[in-house]
PDB file of C-alpha atoms in Angstrom:
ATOM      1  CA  UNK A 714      10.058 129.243 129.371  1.00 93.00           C
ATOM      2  CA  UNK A 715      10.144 130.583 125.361  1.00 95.00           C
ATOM      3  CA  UNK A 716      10.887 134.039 124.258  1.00 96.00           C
ATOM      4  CA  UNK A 717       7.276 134.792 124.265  1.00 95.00           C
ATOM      5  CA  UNK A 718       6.255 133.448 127.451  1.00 96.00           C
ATOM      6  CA  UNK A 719       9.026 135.003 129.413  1.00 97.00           C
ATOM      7  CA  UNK A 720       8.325 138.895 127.393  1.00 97.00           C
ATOM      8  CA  UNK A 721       4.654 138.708 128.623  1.00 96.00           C
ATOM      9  CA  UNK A 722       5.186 138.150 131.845  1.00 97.00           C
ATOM     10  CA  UNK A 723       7.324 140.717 132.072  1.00 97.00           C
ATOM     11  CA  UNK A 724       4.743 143.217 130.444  1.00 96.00           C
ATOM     12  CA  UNK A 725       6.757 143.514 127.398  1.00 95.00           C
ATOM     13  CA  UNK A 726       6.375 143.023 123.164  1.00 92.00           C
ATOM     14  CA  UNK A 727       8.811 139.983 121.740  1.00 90.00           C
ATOM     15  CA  UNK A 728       9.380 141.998 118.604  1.00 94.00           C
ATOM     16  CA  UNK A 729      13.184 141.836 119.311  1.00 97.00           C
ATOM     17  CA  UNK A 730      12.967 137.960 118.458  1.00 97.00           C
ATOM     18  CA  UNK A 731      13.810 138.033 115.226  1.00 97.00           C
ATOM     19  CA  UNK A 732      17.009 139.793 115.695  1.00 97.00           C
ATOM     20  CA  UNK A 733      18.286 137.442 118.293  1.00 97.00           C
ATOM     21  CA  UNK A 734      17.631 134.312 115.880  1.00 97.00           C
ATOM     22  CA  UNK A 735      19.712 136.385 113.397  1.00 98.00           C
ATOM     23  CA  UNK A 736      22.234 136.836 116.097  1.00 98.00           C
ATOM     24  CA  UNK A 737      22.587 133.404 117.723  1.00 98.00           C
ATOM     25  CA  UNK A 738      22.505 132.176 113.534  1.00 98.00           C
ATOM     26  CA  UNK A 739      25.955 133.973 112.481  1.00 98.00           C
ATOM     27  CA  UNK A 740      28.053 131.935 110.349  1.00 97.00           C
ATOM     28  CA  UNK A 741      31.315 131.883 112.883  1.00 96.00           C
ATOM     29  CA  UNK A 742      29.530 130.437 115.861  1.00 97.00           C
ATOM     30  CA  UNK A 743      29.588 126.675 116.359  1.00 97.00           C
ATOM     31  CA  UNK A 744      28.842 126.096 120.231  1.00 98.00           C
ATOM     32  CA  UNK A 745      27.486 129.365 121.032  1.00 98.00           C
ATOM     33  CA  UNK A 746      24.010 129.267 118.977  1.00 98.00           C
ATOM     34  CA  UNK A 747      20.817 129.434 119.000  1.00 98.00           C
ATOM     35  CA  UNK A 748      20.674 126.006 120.579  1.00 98.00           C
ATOM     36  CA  UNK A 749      22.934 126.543 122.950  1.00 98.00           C
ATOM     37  CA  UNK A 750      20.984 129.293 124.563  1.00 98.00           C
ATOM     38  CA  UNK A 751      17.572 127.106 124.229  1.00 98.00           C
ATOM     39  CA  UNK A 752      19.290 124.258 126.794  1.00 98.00           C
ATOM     40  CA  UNK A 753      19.966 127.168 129.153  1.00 98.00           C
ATOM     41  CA  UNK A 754      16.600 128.242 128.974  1.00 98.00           C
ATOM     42  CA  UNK A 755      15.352 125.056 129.593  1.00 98.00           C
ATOM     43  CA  UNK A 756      17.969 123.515 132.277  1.00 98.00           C
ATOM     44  CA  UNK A 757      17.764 127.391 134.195  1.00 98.00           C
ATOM     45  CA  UNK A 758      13.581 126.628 134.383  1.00 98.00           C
ATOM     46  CA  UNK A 759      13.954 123.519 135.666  1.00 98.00           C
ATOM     47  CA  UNK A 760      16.776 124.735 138.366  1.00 98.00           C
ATOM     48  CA  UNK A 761      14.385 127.589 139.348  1.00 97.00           C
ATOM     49  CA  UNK A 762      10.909 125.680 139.325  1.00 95.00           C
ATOM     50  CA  UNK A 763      10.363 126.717 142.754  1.00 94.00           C
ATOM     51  CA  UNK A 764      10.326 130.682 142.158  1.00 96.00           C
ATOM     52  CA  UNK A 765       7.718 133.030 141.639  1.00 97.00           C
ATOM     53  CA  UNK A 766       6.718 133.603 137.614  1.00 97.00           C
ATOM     54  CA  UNK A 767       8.208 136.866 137.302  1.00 98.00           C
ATOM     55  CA  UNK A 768      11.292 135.558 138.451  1.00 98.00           C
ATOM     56  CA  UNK A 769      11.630 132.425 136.201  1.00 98.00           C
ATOM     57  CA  UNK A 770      10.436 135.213 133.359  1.00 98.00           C
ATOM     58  CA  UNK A 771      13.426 137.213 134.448  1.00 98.00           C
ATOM     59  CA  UNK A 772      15.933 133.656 134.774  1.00 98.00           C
ATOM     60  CA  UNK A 773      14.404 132.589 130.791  1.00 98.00           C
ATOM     61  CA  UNK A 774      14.885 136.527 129.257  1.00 98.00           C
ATOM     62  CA  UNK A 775      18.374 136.322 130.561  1.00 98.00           C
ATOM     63  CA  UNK A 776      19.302 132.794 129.263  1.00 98.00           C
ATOM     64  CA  UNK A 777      17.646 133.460 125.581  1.00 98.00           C
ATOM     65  CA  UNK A 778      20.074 136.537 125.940  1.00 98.00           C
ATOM     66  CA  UNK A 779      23.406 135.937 127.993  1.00 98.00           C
ATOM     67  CA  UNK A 780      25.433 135.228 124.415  1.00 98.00           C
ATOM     68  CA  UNK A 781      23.411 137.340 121.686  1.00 98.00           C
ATOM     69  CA  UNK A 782      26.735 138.766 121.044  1.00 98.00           C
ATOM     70  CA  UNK A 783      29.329 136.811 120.814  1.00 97.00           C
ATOM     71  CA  UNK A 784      32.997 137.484 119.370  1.00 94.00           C
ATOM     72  CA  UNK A 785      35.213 135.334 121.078  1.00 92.00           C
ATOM     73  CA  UNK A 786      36.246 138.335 123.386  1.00 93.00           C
ATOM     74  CA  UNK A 787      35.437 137.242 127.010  1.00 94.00           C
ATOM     75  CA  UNK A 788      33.759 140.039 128.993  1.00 96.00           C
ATOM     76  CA  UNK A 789      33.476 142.427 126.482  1.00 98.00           C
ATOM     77  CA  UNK A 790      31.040 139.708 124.604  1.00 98.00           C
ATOM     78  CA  UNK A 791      28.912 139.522 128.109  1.00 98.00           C
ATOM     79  CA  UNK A 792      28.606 143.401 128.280  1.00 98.00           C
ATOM     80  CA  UNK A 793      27.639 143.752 124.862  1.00 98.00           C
ATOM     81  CA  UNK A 794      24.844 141.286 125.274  1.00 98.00           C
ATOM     82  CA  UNK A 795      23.513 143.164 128.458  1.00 98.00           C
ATOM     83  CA  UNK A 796      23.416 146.259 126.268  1.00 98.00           C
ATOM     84  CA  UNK A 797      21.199 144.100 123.793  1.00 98.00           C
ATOM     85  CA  UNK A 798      18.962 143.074 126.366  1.00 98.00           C
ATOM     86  CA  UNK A 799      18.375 146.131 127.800  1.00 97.00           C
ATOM     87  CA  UNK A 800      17.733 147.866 124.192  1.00 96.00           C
ATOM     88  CA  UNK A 801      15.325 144.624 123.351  1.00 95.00           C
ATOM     89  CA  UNK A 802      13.268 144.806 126.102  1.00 97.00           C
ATOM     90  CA  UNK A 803      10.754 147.229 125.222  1.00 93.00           C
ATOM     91  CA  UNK A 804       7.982 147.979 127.588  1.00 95.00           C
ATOM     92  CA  UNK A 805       9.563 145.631 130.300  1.00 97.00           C
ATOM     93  CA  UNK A 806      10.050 147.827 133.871  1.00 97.00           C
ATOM     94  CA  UNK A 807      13.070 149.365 134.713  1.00 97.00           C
ATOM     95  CA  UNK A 808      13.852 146.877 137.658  1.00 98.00           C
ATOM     96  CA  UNK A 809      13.645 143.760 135.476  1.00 98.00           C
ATOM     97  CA  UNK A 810      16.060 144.833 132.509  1.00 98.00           C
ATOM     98  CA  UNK A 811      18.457 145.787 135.435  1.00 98.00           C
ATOM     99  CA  UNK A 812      17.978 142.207 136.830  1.00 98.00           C
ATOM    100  CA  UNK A 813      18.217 140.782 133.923  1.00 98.00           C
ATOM    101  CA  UNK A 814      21.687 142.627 132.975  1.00 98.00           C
ATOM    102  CA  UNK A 815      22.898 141.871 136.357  1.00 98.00           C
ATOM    103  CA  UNK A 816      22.590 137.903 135.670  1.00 98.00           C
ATOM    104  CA  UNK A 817      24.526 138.229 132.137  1.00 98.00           C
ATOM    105  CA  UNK A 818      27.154 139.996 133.440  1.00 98.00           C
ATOM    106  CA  UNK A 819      27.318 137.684 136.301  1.00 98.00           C
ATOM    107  CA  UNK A 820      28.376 135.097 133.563  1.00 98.00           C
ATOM    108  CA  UNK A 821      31.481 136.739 132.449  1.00 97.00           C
ATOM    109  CA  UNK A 822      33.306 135.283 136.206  1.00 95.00           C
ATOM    110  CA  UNK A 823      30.369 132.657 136.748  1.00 95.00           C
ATOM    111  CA  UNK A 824      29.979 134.193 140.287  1.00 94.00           C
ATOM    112  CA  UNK A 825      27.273 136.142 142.039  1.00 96.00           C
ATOM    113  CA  UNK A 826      26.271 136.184 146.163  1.00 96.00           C
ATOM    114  CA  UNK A 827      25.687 132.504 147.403  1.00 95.00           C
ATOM    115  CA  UNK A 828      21.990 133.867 147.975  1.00 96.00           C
ATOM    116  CA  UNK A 829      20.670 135.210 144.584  1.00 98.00           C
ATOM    117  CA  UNK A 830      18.889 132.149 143.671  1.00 97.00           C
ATOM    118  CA  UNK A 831      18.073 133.811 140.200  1.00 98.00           C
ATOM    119  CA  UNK A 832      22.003 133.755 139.012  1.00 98.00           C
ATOM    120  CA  UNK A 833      22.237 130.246 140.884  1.00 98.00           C
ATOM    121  CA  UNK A 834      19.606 128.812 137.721  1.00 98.00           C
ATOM    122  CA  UNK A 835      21.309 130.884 135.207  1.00 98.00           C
ATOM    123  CA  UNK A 836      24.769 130.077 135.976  1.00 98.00           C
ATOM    124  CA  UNK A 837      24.661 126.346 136.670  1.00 98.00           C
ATOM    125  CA  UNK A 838      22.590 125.705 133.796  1.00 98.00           C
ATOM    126  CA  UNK A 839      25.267 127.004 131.277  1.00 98.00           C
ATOM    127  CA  UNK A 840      27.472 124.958 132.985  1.00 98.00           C
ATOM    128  CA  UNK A 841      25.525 122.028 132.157  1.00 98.00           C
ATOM    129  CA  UNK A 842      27.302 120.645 128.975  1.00 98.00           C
ATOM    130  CA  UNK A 843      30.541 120.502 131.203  1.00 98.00           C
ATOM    131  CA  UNK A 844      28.146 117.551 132.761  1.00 98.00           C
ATOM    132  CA  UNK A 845      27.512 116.159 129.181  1.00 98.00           C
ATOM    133  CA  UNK A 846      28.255 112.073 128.193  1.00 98.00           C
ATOM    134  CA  UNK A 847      31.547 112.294 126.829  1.00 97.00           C
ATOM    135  CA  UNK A 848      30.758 112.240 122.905  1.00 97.00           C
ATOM    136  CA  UNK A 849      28.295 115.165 123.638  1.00 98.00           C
ATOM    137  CA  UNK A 850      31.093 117.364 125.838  1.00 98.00           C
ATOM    138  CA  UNK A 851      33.796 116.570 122.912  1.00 97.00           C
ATOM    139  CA  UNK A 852      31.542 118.335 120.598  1.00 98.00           C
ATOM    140  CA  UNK A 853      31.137 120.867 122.681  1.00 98.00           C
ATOM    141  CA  UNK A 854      34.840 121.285 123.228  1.00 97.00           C
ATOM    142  CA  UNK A 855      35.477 120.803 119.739  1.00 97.00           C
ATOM    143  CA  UNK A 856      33.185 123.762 118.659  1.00 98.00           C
ATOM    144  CA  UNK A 857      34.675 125.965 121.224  1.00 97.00           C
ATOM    145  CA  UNK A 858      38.063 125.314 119.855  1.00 97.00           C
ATOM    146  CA  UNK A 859      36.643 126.469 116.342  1.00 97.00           C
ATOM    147  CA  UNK A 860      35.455 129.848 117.659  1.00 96.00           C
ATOM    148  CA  UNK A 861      38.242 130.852 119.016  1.00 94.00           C
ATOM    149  CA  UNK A 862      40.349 129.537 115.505  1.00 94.00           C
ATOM    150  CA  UNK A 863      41.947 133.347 115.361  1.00 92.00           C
ATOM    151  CA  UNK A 864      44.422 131.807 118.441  1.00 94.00           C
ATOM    152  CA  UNK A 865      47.394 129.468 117.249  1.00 95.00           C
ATOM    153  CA  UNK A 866      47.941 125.789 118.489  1.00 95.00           C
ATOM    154  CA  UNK A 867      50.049 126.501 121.195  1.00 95.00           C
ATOM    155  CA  UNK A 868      48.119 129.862 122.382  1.00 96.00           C
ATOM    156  CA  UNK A 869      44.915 127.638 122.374  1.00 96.00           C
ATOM    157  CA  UNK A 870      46.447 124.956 124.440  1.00 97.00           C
ATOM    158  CA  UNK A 871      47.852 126.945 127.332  1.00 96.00           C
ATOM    159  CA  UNK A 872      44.994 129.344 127.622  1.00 96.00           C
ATOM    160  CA  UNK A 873      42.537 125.753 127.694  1.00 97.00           C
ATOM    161  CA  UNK A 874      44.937 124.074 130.083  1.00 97.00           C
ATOM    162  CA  UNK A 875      44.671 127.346 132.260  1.00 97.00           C
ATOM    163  CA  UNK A 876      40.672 127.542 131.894  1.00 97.00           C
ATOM    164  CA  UNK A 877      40.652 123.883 132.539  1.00 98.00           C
ATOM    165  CA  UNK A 878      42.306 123.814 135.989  1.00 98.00           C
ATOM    166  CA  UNK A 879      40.388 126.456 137.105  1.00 97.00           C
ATOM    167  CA  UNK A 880      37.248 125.022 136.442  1.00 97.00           C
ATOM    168  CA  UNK A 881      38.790 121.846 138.706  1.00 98.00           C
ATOM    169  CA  UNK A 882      39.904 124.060 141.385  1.00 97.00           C
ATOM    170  CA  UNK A 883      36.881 125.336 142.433  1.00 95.00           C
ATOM    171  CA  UNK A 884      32.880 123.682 142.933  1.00 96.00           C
ATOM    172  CA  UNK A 885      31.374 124.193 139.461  1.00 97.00           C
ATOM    173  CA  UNK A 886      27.995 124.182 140.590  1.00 98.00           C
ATOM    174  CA  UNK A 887      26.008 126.170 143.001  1.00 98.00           C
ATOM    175  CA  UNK A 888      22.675 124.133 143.506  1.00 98.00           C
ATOM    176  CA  UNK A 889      22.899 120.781 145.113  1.00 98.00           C
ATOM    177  CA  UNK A 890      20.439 119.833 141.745  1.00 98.00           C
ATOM    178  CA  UNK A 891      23.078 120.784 139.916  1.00 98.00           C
ATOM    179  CA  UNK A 892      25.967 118.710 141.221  1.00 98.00           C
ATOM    180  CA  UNK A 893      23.666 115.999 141.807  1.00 98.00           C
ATOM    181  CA  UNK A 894      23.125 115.936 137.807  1.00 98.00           C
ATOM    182  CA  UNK A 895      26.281 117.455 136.427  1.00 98.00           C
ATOM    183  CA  UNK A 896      29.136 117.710 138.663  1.00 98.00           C
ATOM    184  CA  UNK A 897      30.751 114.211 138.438  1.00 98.00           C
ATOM    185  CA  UNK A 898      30.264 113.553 134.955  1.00 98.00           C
ATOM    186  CA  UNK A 899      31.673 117.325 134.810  1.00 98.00           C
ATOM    187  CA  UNK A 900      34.806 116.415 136.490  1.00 98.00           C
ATOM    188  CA  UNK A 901      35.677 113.536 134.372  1.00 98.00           C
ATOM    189  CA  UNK A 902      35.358 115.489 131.467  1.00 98.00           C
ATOM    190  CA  UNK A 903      36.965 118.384 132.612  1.00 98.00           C
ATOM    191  CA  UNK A 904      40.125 115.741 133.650  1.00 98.00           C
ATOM    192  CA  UNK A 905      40.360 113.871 130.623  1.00 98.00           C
ATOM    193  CA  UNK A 906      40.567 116.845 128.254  1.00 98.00           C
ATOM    194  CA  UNK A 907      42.919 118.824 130.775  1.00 98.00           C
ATOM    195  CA  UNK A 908      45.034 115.061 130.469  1.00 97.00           C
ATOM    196  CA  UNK A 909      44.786 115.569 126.562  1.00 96.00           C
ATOM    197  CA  UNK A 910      46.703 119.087 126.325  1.00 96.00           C
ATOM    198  CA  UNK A 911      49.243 118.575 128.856  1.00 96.00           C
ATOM    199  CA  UNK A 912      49.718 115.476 126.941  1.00 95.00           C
ATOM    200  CA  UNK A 913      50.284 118.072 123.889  1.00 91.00           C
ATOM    201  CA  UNK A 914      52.848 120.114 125.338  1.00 89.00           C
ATOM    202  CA  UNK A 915      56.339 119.938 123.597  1.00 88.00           C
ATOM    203  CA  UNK A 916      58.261 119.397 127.038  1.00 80.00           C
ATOM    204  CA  UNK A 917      55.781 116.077 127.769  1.00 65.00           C
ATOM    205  CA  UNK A 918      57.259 113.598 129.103  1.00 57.00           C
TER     206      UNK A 918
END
């Protein structure tokens, strides 16, 4: 679901478009753009094709939104972007800009209850490029590396290898869709970068 489509249904104006393009277009993003939040919009509305049309509104304002600000400072990135939802959603009721904050901040630990079916489409889909074809996940893992240049070498390799191993030690995605589409193709990738780093270290043997 676009911008527009999503705004309407919610009862509210998509004036506030403009300013997210400008957002999502700043010069030191590379994964985190404008077209990364599009394939979230469109992956969450296929993951939650079987809810009601205020709810897939609510799923699509909160993907087109869940990096408008981004830094490079996990957490305080996510809760700066549910501040800019709520202050873009003009005329949209109370309930949904509080539902629609809840599912961006649910991003910044990729958890929520096992039940909220909403943060189950927003969460898997912007795990979907983990379940990329390997040139595509490079890329991705490439551009991450970029935005977060400000670290040294060997910062940027033990924080990876640590976000890396998480992401292994636990089931990536909620919805059996999701791991049906993503989650072996995620683990491979996931594996063979993790297998790159330690490969990096100066103690490698």
């Amino acid at each position: 679901m676009d911008w527009p489509a999503a705004i309407a249904a919610l009862g509210g104006t998509p004036d506030a478009w403009p300013r997210l393009e400008s957002r999502y277009g700043e010069p030191h993003r590379r994964y985190h753009t404008l077209t990364h939040a599009a394939a979230v919009a469109r992956d969450s509305a296929w993951l939650a094709g079987g809810l009601g049309e205020t709810d897939r509104a609510v799923v699509a304002v909160a993907a087109w939104t869940h990096d408008v600000v981004y830094d490079a400072n996990p957490g305080e990135d996510e809760r700066a972007s549910a501040v800019w939802a709520r202050e873009a959603l003009t005329g949209v009721a109370e309930a949904h800009v509080e539902r629609v904050e809840g599912l961006i901040l649910a991003t910044i630990k990729h958890d929520a209850p096992a039940d909220d079916h909403l943060a189950t489409a927003l969460l898997d889909a912007d795990l979907a490029i983990l379940g990329a074809p390997e040139a595509q996940y490079a890329g991705y893992a490439q551009a991450v590396r970029e935005e977060y240049a400000k670290y040294p070498g060997d910062v940027w390799r033990e924080g990876r290898i640590a976000v890396l191993e998480g992401m292994l030690s636990r089931t990536l995605y909620r919805s059996e869709a999701a791991r049906t589409r993503w989650a072996s193709a995620a683990t491979a990738n996931l594996t063979a970068e993790l297998t790159r780093w330690r490969r990096e270290r100066p103690d490698h043997r």
